[in-house]
Amino acid sequence: MRHLISAGDLSRDEAVQVLDVAEQMAATQQREIKKLPTLRGRTVVNLFFEDSTRTRISFEAAAKRLSADVINFSAKGSSVSKGESLKDTALTLEAMGADAVVVRHGASGAPHRLAHSGWVRGSVLNAGDGTHEHPTQALLDAFTMRRHLVGGGDGAAAVGADLTGRRVAIVGDVLHSRVARSNVLLLHTLGAHVTLVAPPTLLPVGVGTWPCATSYDLDDVLAGGGDGPVDAVMMLRVQRERMAAAFFPSAREYSRRYGLDARRLRALGEHTIVMHPGPMNRGLEISAEAADSARSTIVEQVSNGVAVRMAALYLLLAGEDSA
Ligand code: NCD
């Protein structure tokens, strides 16, 4: 693989390979000296056209832990139109000799354009494009689920394992979420069963063609029908910045129907984990009790993100032969 644009581009074996390499990377991060020489002399450019806290820092930490040179390019606020700005920026990066370009852009499809335009020769990693995809988030989520739900002991997951038969509920603002789409594609590839739960106004047109089930009833899905409670529940942020109109009557009504409150938290299974990609709207889609509970993996997801991005950069730049 040369680029990482969509979670759907990964085969089952490729996805499992990323997760396995990420376990090895995570093990190196327990050492006193965390830095590996793997990407010495390589240049990774972080190109962020949209706000980000954890993803940008996470990619930066991952590249630095692999000894790559990192250039941070925050292109937000540029007055040039998006297409031109992307092309001009790409040509500049090319002139600087970028081996990998990590791109976050408000326009869905921008990373694809960058990868296939011939403007840059390096690998392109999608760090979130519009409401489309966020493949490394899906990988770190799968990594986190695998550790908790298919553990191989000592906190690490069993090598080579996928998520066959695990049941995952993804809840909330699916319409504006690139995290949801990437997760549905990757989890399906890994053998998990996903149910999207949202009010009808927050489900995208065409969701019926996605490889997952959908529901409007959170309590019903969390209970898991006859199969017992779900294994993981992932709450999505209500993305107010992408909402021009009203998608639900009030915040209170939304929380009541689609929020993970104390009552729903208590009803979860013994083993069920609570996930959120961050940033959270505490009190809206997730209560403080749920976010801070023992079953919450939210902070862990952030640290797992570094290991997973190290694995992605390593596999794209150092190639499989050195594995
Ligand atoms: C997500 C994103 O930016 O798509 N956050 C993240 O990368 N951790 C989700 C969000 O913004 O709600």
Tab-separated table of N, CA and C and ligand atoms in Angstrom, residues 54-55 104 134 137 178-179 237 239 277-279, ligand 1:
chain	number	residue	atom	x	y	z
A	54	ARG	N	-5.972	16.261	19.031
A	54	ARG	CA	-5.284	14.977	19.244
A	54	ARG	C	-4.709	14.360	17.983
A	55	THR	N	-5.403	14.482	16.862
A	55	THR	CA	-4.885	13.820	15.658
A	55	THR	C	-3.555	14.438	15.212
A	104	ARG	N	-5.306	16.804	6.779
A	104	ARG	CA	-6.680	16.975	7.254
A	104	ARG	C	-7.262	18.161	6.505
A	134	HIS	N	-11.815	8.955	8.184
A	134	HIS	CA	-10.760	9.191	9.161
A	134	HIS	C	-10.159	7.821	9.501
A	137	GLN	N	-8.241	6.904	12.769
A	137	GLN	CA	-9.113	6.864	13.949
A	137	GLN	C	-9.782	5.487	14.035
A	178	ARG	N	-16.947	11.556	10.026
A	178	ARG	CA	-16.032	10.736	9.214
A	178	ARG	C	-15.569	9.537	10.021
A	179	VAL	N	-15.639	9.656	11.345
A	179	VAL	CA	-15.240	8.549	12.216
A	179	VAL	C	-16.200	7.367	12.023
A	237	ARG	N	-19.509	12.707	18.692
A	237	ARG	CA	-19.744	14.101	19.046
A	237	ARG	C	-20.853	14.694	18.170
A	239	GLN	N	-21.799	17.396	16.064
A	239	GLN	CA	-20.900	18.343	15.371
A	239	GLN	C	-21.638	19.628	15.011
A	277	PRO	N	-14.345	9.323	20.233
A	277	PRO	CA	-13.103	9.763	19.568
A	277	PRO	C	-12.574	11.087	20.120
A	278	GLY	N	-13.414	11.823	20.844
A	278	GLY	CA	-13.041	13.153	21.310
A	278	GLY	C	-13.037	14.123	20.140
A	279	PRO	N	-13.210	15.398	20.372
A	279	PRO	CA	-13.519	16.009	21.658
A	279	PRO	C	-14.981	15.744	22.063
B	1	NCD	C1	-12.908	13.432	15.245
B	1	NCD	C2	-12.677	14.178	13.957
B	1	NCD	O1	-11.993	15.194	13.920
B	1	NCD	O2	-13.192	13.687	12.979
B	1	NCD	N1	-11.992	13.700	16.242
B	1	NCD	C3	-10.748	13.126	16.215
B	1	NCD	O3	-10.084	13.032	15.203
B	1	NCD	N2	-10.285	12.637	17.378
B	1	NCD	C4	-14.295	13.493	15.697
B	1	NCD	C5	-14.921	14.820	15.997
B	1	NCD	O4	-14.432	15.868	15.631
B	1	NCD	O5	-15.999	14.762	16.607
